[in-house]
Coordinates of C-alpha atoms in Angstrom, one line a residue:
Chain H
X570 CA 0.0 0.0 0.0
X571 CA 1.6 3.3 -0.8
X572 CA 2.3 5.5 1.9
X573 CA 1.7 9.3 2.1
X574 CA 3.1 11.6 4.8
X575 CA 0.5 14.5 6.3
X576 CA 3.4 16.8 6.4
X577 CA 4.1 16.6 2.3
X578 CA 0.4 17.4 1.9
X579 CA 0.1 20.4 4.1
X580 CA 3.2 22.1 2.0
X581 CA 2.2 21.0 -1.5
X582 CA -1.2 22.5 -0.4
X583 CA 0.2 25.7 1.2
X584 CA 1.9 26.0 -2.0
X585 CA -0.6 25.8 -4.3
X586 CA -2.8 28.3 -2.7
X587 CA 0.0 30.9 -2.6
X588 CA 0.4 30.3 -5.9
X589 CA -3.0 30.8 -7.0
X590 CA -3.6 34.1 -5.5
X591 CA -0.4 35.2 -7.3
X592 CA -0.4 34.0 -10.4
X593 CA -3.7 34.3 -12.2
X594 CA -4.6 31.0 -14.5
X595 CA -3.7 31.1 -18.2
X596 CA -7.2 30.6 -19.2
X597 CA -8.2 33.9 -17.4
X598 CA -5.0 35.6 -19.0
X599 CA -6.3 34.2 -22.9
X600 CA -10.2 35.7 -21.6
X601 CA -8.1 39.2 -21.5
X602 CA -7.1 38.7 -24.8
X603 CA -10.8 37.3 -26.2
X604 CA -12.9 40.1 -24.0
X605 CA -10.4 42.6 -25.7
X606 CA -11.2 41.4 -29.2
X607 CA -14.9 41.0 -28.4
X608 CA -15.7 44.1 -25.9
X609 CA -17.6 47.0 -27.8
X610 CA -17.1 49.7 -25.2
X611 CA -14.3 51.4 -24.7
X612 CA -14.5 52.0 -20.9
X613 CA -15.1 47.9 -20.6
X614 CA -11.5 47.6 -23.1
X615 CA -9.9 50.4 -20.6
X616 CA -11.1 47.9 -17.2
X617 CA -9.7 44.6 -19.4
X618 CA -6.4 46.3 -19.9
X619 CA -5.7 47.0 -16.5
X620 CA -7.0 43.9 -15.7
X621 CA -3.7 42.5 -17.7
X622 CA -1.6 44.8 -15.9
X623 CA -2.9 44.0 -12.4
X624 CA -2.2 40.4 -13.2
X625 CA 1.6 41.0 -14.4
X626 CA 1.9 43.0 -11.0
X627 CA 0.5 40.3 -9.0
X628 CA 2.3 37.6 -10.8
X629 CA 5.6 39.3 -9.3
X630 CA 4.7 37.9 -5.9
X631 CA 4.4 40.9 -3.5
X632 CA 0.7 41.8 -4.2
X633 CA -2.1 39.6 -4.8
X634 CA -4.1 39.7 -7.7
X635 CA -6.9 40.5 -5.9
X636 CA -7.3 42.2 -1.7
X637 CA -10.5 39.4 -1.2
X638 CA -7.9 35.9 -1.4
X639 CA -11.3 34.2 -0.6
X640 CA -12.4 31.3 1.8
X641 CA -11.0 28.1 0.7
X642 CA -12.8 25.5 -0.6
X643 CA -11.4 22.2 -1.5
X644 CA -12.9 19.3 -3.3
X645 CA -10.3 16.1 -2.1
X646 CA -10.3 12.7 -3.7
X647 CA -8.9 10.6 -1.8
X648 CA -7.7 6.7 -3.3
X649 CA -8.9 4.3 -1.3
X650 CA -5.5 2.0 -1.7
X651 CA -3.7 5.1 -0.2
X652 CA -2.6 5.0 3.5
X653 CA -2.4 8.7 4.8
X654 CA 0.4 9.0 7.7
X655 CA -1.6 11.5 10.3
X656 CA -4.3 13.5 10.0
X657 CA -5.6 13.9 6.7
X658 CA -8.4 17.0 7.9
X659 CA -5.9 18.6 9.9
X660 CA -2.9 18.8 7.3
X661 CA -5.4 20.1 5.1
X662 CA -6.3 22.8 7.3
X663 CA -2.6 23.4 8.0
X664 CA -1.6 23.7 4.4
X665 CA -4.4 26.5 4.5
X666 CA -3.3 28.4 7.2
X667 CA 0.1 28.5 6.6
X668 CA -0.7 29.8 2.9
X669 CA -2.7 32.5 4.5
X670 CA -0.8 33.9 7.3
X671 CA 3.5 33.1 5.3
X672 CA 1.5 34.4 2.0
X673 CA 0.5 37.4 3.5
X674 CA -2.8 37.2 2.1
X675 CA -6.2 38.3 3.5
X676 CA -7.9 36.5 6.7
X677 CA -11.3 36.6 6.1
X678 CA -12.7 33.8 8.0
X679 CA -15.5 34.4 11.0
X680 CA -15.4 32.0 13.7
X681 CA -19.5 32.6 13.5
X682 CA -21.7 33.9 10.8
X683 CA -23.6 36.2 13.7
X684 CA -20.9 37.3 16.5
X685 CA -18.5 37.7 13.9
X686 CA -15.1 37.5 15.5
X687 CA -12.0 36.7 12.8
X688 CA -10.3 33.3 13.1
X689 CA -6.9 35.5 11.9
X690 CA -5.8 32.5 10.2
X691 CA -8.6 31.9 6.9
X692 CA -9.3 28.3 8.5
X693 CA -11.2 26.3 8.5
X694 CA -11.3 26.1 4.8
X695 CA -14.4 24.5 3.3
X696 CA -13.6 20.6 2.5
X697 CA -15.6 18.1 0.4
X698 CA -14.4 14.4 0.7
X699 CA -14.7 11.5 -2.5
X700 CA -13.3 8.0 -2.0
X701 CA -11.7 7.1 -5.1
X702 CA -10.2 4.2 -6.6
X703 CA -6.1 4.3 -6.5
X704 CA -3.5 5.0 -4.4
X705 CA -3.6 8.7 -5.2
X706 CA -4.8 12.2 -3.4
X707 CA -6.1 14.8 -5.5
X708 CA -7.1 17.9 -4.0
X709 CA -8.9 21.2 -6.3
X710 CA -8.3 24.3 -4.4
X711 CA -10.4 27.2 -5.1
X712 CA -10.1 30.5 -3.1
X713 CA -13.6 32.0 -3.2
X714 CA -13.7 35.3 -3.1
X715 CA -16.6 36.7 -1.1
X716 CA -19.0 39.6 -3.1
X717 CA -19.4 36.5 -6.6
X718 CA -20.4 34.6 -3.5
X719 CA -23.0 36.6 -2.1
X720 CA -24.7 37.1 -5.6
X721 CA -25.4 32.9 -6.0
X722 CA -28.5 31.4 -6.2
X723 CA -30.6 28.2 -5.8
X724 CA -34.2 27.2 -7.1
X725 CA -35.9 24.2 -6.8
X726 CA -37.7 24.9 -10.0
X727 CA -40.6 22.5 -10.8
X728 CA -40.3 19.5 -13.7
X729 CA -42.7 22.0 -15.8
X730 CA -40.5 25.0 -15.6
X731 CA -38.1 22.7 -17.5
X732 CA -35.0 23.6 -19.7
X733 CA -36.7 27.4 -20.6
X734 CA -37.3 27.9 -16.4
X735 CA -33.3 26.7 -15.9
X736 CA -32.0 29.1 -18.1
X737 CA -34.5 31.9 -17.3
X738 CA -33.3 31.6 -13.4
X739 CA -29.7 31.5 -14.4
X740 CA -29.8 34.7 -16.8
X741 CA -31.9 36.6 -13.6
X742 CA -29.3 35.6 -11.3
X743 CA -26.9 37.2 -13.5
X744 CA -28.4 39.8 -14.6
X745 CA -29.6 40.8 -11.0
X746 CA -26.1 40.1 -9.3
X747 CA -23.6 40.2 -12.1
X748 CA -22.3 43.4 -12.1
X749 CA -21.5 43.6 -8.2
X750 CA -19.3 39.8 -8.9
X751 CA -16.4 41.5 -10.7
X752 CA -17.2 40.7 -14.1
X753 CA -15.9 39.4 -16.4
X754 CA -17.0 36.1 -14.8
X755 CA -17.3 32.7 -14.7
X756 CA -20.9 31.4 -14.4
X757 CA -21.2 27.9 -12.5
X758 CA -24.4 26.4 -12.8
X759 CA -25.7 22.8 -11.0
X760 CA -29.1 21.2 -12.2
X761 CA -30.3 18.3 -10.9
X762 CA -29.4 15.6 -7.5
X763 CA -31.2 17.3 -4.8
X764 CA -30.6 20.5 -2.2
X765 CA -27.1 20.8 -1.1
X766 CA -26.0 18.1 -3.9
X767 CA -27.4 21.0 -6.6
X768 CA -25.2 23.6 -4.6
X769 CA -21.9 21.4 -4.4
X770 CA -22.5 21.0 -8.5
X771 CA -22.4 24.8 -9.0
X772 CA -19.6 25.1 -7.1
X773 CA -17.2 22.5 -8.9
X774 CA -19.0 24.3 -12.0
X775 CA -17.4 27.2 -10.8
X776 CA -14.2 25.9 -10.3
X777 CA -14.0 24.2 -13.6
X778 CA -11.9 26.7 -16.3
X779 CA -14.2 28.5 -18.4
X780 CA -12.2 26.7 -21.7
X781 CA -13.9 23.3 -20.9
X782 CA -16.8 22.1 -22.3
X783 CA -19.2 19.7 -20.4
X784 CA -18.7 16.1 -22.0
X785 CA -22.5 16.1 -22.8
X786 CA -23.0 18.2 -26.4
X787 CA -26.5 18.7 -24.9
X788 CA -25.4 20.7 -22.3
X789 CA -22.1 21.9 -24.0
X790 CA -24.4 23.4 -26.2
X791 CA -26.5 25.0 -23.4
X792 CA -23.3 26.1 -22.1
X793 CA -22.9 28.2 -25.5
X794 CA -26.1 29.8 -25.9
X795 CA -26.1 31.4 -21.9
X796 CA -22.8 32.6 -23.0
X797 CA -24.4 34.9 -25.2
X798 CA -27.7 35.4 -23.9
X799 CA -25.7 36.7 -20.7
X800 CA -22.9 38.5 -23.0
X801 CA -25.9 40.3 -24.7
X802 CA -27.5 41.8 -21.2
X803 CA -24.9 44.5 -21.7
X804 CA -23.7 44.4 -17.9
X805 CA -20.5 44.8 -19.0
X806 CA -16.5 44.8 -17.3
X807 CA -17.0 46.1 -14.0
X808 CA -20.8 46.1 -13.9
X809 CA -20.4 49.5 -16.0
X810 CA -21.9 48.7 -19.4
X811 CA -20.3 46.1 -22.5
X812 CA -20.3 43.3 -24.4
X813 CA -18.4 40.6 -22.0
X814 CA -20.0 40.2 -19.0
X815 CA -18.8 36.3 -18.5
X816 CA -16.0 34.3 -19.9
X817 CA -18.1 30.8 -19.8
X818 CA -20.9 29.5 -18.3
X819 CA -19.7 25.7 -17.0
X820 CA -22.3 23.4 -16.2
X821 CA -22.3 20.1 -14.0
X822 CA -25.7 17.9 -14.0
X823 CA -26.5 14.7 -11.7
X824 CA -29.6 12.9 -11.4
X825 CA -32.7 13.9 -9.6
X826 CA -35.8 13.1 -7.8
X827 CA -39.1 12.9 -10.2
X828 CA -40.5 15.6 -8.6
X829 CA -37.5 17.8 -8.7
X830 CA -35.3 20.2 -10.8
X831 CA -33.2 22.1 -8.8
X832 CA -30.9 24.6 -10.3
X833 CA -28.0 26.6 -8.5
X834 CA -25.8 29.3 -9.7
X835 CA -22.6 29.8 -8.5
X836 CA -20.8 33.2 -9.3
X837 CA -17.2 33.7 -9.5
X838 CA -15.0 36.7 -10.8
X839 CA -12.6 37.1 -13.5
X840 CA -9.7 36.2 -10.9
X841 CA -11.7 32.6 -11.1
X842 CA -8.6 31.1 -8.8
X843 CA -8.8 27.8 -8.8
X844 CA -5.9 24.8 -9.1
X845 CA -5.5 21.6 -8.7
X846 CA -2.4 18.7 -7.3
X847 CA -2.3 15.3 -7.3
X848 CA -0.3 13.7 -4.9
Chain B
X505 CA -16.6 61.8 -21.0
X506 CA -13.6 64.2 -19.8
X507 CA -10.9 63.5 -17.3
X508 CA -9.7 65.0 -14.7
X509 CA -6.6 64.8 -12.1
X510 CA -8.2 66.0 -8.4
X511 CA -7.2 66.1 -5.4
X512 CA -8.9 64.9 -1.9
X513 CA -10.3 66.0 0.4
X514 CA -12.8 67.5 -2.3
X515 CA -14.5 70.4 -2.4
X516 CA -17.9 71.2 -3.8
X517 CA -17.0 72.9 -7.2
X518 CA -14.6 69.8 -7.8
X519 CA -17.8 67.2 -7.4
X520 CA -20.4 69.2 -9.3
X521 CA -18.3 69.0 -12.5
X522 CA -18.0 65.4 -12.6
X523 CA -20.4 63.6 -14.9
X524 CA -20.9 59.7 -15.2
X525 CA -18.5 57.8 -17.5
X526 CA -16.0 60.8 -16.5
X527 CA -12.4 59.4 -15.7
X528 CA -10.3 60.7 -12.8
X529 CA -7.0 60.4 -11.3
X530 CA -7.3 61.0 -7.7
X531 CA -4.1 62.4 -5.7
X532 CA -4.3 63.2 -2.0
X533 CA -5.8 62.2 1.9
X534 CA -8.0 59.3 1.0
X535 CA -9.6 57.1 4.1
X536 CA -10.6 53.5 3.9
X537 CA -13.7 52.0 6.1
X538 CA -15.6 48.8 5.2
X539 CA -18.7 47.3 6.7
X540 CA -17.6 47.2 10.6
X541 CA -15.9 50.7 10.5
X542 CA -19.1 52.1 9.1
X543 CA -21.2 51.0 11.4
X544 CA -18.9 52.1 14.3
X545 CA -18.7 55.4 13.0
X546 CA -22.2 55.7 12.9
X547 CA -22.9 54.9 16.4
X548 CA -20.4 57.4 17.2
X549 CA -22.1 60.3 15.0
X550 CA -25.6 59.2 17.1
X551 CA -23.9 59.3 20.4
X552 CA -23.0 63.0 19.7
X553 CA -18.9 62.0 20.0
X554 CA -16.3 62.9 17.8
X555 CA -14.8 60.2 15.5
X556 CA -11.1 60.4 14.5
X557 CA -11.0 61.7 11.8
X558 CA -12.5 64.9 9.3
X559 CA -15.4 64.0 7.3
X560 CA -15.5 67.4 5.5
X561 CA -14.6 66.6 2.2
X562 CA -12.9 63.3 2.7
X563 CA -13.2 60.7 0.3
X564 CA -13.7 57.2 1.6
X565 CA -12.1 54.4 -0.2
X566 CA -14.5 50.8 0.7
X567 CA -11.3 48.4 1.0
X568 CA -9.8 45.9 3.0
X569 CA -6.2 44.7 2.0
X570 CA -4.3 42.6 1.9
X571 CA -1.4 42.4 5.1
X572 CA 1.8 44.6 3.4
X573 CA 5.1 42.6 2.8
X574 CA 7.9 44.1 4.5
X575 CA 9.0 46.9 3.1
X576 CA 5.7 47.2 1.1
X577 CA 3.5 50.2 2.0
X578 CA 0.6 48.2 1.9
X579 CA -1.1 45.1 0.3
X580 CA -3.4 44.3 -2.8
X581 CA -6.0 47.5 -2.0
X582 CA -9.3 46.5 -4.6
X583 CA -12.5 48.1 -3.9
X584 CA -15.0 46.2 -1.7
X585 CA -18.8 46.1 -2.8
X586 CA -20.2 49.0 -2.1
X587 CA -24.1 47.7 -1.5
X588 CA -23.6 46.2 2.1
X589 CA -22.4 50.4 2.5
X590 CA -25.5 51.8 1.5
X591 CA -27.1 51.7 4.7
X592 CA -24.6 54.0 6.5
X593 CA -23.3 56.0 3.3
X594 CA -26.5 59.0 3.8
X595 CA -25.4 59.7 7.2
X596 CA -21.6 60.4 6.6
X597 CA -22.9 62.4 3.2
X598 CA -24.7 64.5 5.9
X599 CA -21.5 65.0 8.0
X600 CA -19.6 66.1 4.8
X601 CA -18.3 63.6 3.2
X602 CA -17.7 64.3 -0.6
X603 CA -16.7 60.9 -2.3
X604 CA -17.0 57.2 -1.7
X605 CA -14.5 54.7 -3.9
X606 CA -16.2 51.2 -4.5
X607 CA -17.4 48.6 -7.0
X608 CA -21.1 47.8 -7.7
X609 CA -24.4 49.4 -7.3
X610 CA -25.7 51.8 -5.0
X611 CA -29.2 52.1 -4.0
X612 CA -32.1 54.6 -4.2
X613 CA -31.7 56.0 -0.3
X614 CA -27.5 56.7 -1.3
X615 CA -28.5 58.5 -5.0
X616 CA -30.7 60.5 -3.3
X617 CA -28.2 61.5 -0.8
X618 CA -25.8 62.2 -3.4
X619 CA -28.3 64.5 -5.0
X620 CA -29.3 66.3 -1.6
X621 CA -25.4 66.7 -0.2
X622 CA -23.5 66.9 -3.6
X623 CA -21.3 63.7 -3.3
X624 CA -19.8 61.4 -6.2
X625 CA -19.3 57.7 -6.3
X626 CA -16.2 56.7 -7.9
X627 CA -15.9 52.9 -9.3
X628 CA -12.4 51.7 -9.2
X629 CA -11.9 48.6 -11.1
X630 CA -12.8 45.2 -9.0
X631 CA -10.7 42.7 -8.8
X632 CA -7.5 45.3 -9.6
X633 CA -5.6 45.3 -5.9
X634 CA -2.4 44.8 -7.2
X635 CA -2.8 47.5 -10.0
X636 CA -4.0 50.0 -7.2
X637 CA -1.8 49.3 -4.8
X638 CA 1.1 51.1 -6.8
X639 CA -1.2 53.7 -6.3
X640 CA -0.6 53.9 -2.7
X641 CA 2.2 55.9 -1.6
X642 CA 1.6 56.2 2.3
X643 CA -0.8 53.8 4.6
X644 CA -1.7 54.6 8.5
X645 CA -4.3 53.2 10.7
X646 CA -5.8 55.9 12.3
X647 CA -8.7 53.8 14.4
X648 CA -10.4 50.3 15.0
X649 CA -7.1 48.2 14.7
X650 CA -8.8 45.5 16.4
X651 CA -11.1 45.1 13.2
X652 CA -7.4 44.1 11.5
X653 CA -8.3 44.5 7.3
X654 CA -10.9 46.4 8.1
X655 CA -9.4 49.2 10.6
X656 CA -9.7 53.0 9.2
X657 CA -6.3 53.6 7.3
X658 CA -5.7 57.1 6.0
X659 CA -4.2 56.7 2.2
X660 CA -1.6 58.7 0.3
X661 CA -2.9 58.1 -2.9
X662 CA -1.3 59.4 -6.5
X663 CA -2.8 59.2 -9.5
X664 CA -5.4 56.6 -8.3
X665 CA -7.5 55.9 -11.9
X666 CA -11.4 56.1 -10.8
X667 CA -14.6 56.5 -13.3
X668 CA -17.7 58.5 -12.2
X669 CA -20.4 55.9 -11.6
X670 CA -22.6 58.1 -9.8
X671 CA -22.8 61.8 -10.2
X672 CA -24.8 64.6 -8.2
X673 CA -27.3 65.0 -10.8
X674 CA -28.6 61.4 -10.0
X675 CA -26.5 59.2 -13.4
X676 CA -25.9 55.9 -12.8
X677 CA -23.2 54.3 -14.9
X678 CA -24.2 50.9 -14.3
X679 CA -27.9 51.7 -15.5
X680 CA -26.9 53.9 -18.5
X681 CA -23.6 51.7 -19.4
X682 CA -26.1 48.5 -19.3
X683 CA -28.9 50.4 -21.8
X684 CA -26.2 51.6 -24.2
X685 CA -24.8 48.1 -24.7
X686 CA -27.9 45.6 -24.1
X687 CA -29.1 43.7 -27.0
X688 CA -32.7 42.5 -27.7
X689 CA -34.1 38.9 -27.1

C-alpha cells in the first residue's frame, strides 16, 4: 500500500494556494485577450487592460491579484489504496493556514456567521471528501472570493419549468447580481441531484476553467447559448456597461428526484482562482 | 466623458463637475472604512462624540487589504462592494463627506443622498488590488485596529485611476452603461 506523509500534503497544499492568489490562471489571461477582441465599449477595453496589468503586478509575488484571497474551498479525492500518515483533515487545514498567514494574504474567516469575530488565520477552509479508486490524493483548491459569493443562487424549480425555467433563473441571477461579482466572470451552474447536492454541482462548476466544455453536447451546447444570452445583457466589465459580461458559463448535472429540478448558480469573478495537485 | 486629475479631500465645485462615464486620477488624503468601521462610526455620530478623523470633504475608499510585505506600503487594495455600504453612506454624506471609492451598485436612499449633499461615487476597477496598490504611496491606521483588514487607514494616494459611476445629478453608470450596450431577445 503506498504510503503518504500528512506533512508533504500540508506544504504542497500551502503551495498551491499561494500560488494561486499570485499567479492568475492562463485561461483567465487568454479571456483578456478574447474580452479585448470582443468588448464594444471602450471603458469595458480600458477595465480589461488594466485587468492585464494587475495580473503582471501580481504575478511578481508581492501583491495579490486581488485584496479578497477568498475562503477556501477544496474538493479532495482521496484513493482508497492510499494509506495517509496522520491526519488527513488537519494537514489540510494546516496547508491552509500556513498559505494564508507566510502568503500574506487576507484573513477573512469568521469563527460565527452572527458574533463575527476573525479566526486570523482563513481556517477552517471548506472541505468536500470522495473515496476514489487508486492510491492517489487529488485535491482542487479554489479561493472563493466573497462579493461573486454573495450574488449565488438556488431554485428548486418544478419539472414544468423545465430547460426554458433553468436558463430563465440563471440569466436573472446574472443579470440581477452580475455586475457587483467582478465581471468578467465565470458562471457555475448545477441542475439536478437534490438541495445541497445542486449547490456542491455549482460550485465544482465554478471551479471548472471556463475553456472546458461539459462532455455532454447537450449541455455543451447550453453552455454556448447562456454565454451569449448573458454577453448580450450588456452588464459589462466592472458592472459599467459592455459586451463581455462572463468568460463561460460551466455546467455540472447529476440525477434527480421525479419531482425535482433544482438549479444553482454559483458566481465567481474574473480572478476565477482555482488549481488543482495530485499527490 | 472628460478627465480629470483631483485632489482629496474635495471640495464642492470639484464634485459638481464630474459627470458619469468621466475618468479621474485622484491624488491626495484618502480614508478606507468597510462594513464594521461604518457601522462604528455611525454609532459614534448618534452618540454625539467625535470620530477620528475629518469628514468634511474626505473621500472614503471601501477596501480591505491585503497584510503589506515588508518593506511594502501596503497590500493588494481593490475596492470592496459598495451595496452592504449603503445603509450607512447617507449619514456620513450629511457630516460632509464628498466621495466614496467602490465597485457595484448603489441604492435609491444613497443616489438620493448624493443629489441632496453633492457627493460622487467613484468605481475603481474590482478585482485590480495589485494595479492599485502602486497607487498607494503612504498607509496609516488611524482607528479600530482591532477590526485588523478592516481598521480606518488614512491613504496617500497618486494618480489613483477612478470612473464616475454616480454623479450629483442622479446618473448611474451601471444603469446607463447597461442600456447603451444591451441587445434585444
Amino acid at each position: 500500500m503506498r504510503t503518504i506523509k500528512s506533512t508533504e500534503i500540508t506544504e504542497a497544499l500551502k503551495n498551491l494556494a499561494i500560488e494561486k492568489c499570485y499567479k492568475i490562471g492562463d485561461d483567465i489571461l487568454r479571456g483578456f485577450d478574447w474580452a479585448l477582441k470582443n468588448e464594444k465599449s471602450e471603458t469595458g477595453r480600458e477595465i480589461i487592460e488594466q485587468l492585464k496589468e494587475n495580473a503582471k503586478i501580481a504575478s511578481q509575488g508581492i501583491f495579490p491579484y486581488c485584496q479578497d484571497t477568498g475562503m477556501a474551498v477544496l474538493f479532495v479525492e482521496v484513493g482508497q489504496d492510499l494509506k495517509i500518515e496522520g491526519n488527513l483533515e488537519e494537514a489540510l487545514q494546516e496547508g491552509v493556514r500556513r498559505a494564508y498567514v507566510d502568503g500574506y494574504l487576507r484573513k477573512s474567516v469568521y469563527k460565527d456567521p452572527l458574533r463575527r469575530v476573525n479566526t486570523n488565520d482563513n481556517t477552517p477552509a471548506i472541505i468536500h471528501y470522495s473515496i476514489v479508486e487508486g492510491d492517489k490524493l487529488k485535491i482542487v483548491f479554489g479561493a472563493k472570493g466573497g462579493g461573486s459569493e454573495n450574488m449565488s443562487k438556488l431554485a428548486m424549480l418544478k419539472p414544468s419549468d423545465g430547460i426554458e425555467g433553468v436558463k430563465k433563473f440563471v440569466i436573472d441571477t446574472v443579470s440581477t447580481g452580475g455586475a457587483n461579482a467582478c465581471p468578467p466572470l465565470v458562471i457555475g451552474v448545477g441542475i439536478g441531484g437534490n438541495f445541497e447536492k445542486c449547490a456542491l454541482l455549482a460550485k465544482k462548476a465554478a471551479l471548472r476553467s471556463f475553456e472546458v466544455r461539459n462532455e455532454d453536447p447537450f449541455y455543451a451546447q447550453l453552455e454556448e447559448e447562456l454565454k451569449e444570452k448573458i454577453n448580450n445583457l450588456g452588464i459589462g466589465p466592472n458592472g459599467l456597461g459592455g459586451t463581455v459580461t462572463v468568460f463561460g458559463v460551466n455546467i455540472e448535472v447529476f440525477p434527480c428526484h421525479l419531482v425535482a429540478l433544482p438549479v444553482a448558480v454559483n458566481i465567481n469573478c474574473h480572478a476565477a482562482r482555482h488549481g488543482e495537485i495530485v499527490l | 466623458m472628460a478627465q480629470y486629475k483631483l485632489i482629496a479631500p474635495l471640495k464642492e465645485e470639484d464634485v459638481i463637475k464630474l459627470r458619469i462615464g468621466d475618468k479621474v486620477l485622484l491624488s491626495g488624503i484618502i480614508y478606507t472604512a468597510r462594513d464594521a468601521a461604518h457601522k462604528r462610526i455611525v454609532e459614534l455620530l448618534d452618540k454625539g462624540e467625535k470620530i477620528p478623523f475629518d469628514l468634511q470633504g474626505s473621500v472614503i475608499y471601501y477596501v480591505g487589504p491585503t497584510p503589506a510585505r515588508p518593506g511594502a506600503v501596503i497590500g493588494s487594495a481593490g475596492p470592496t462592494t459598495a451595496t452592504r455600504m449603503d445603509a450607512y453612506a447617507p449619514r456620513l454624506m450629511k457630516e460632509g463627506m464628498k466621495g466614496m471609492i467602490a465597485k457595484g451598485k448603489r441604492d435609491d436612499s444613497v443616489k438620493e443622498g448624493m443629489k441632496q449633499f453633492k457627493v460622487v461615487y467613484f468605481g475603481a476597477t474590482g478585482g485590480a488590488g495589485a494595479l492599485i496598490s502602486k497607487c498607494i504611496k503612504k498607509s496609516d491606521v488611524v482607528c479600530f485596529e482591532d477590526l485588523g483588514p478592516e481598521a480606518i487607514r488614512r491613504l496617500e494616494v497618486e494618480d489613483f485611476p477612478l470612473i464616475v459611476v454616480g454623479d450629483v445629478y442622479g446618473g448611474d453608470l451601471h444603469i446607463e452603461g447597461r442600456k447603451q450596450w444591451q441587445k434585444a431577445g
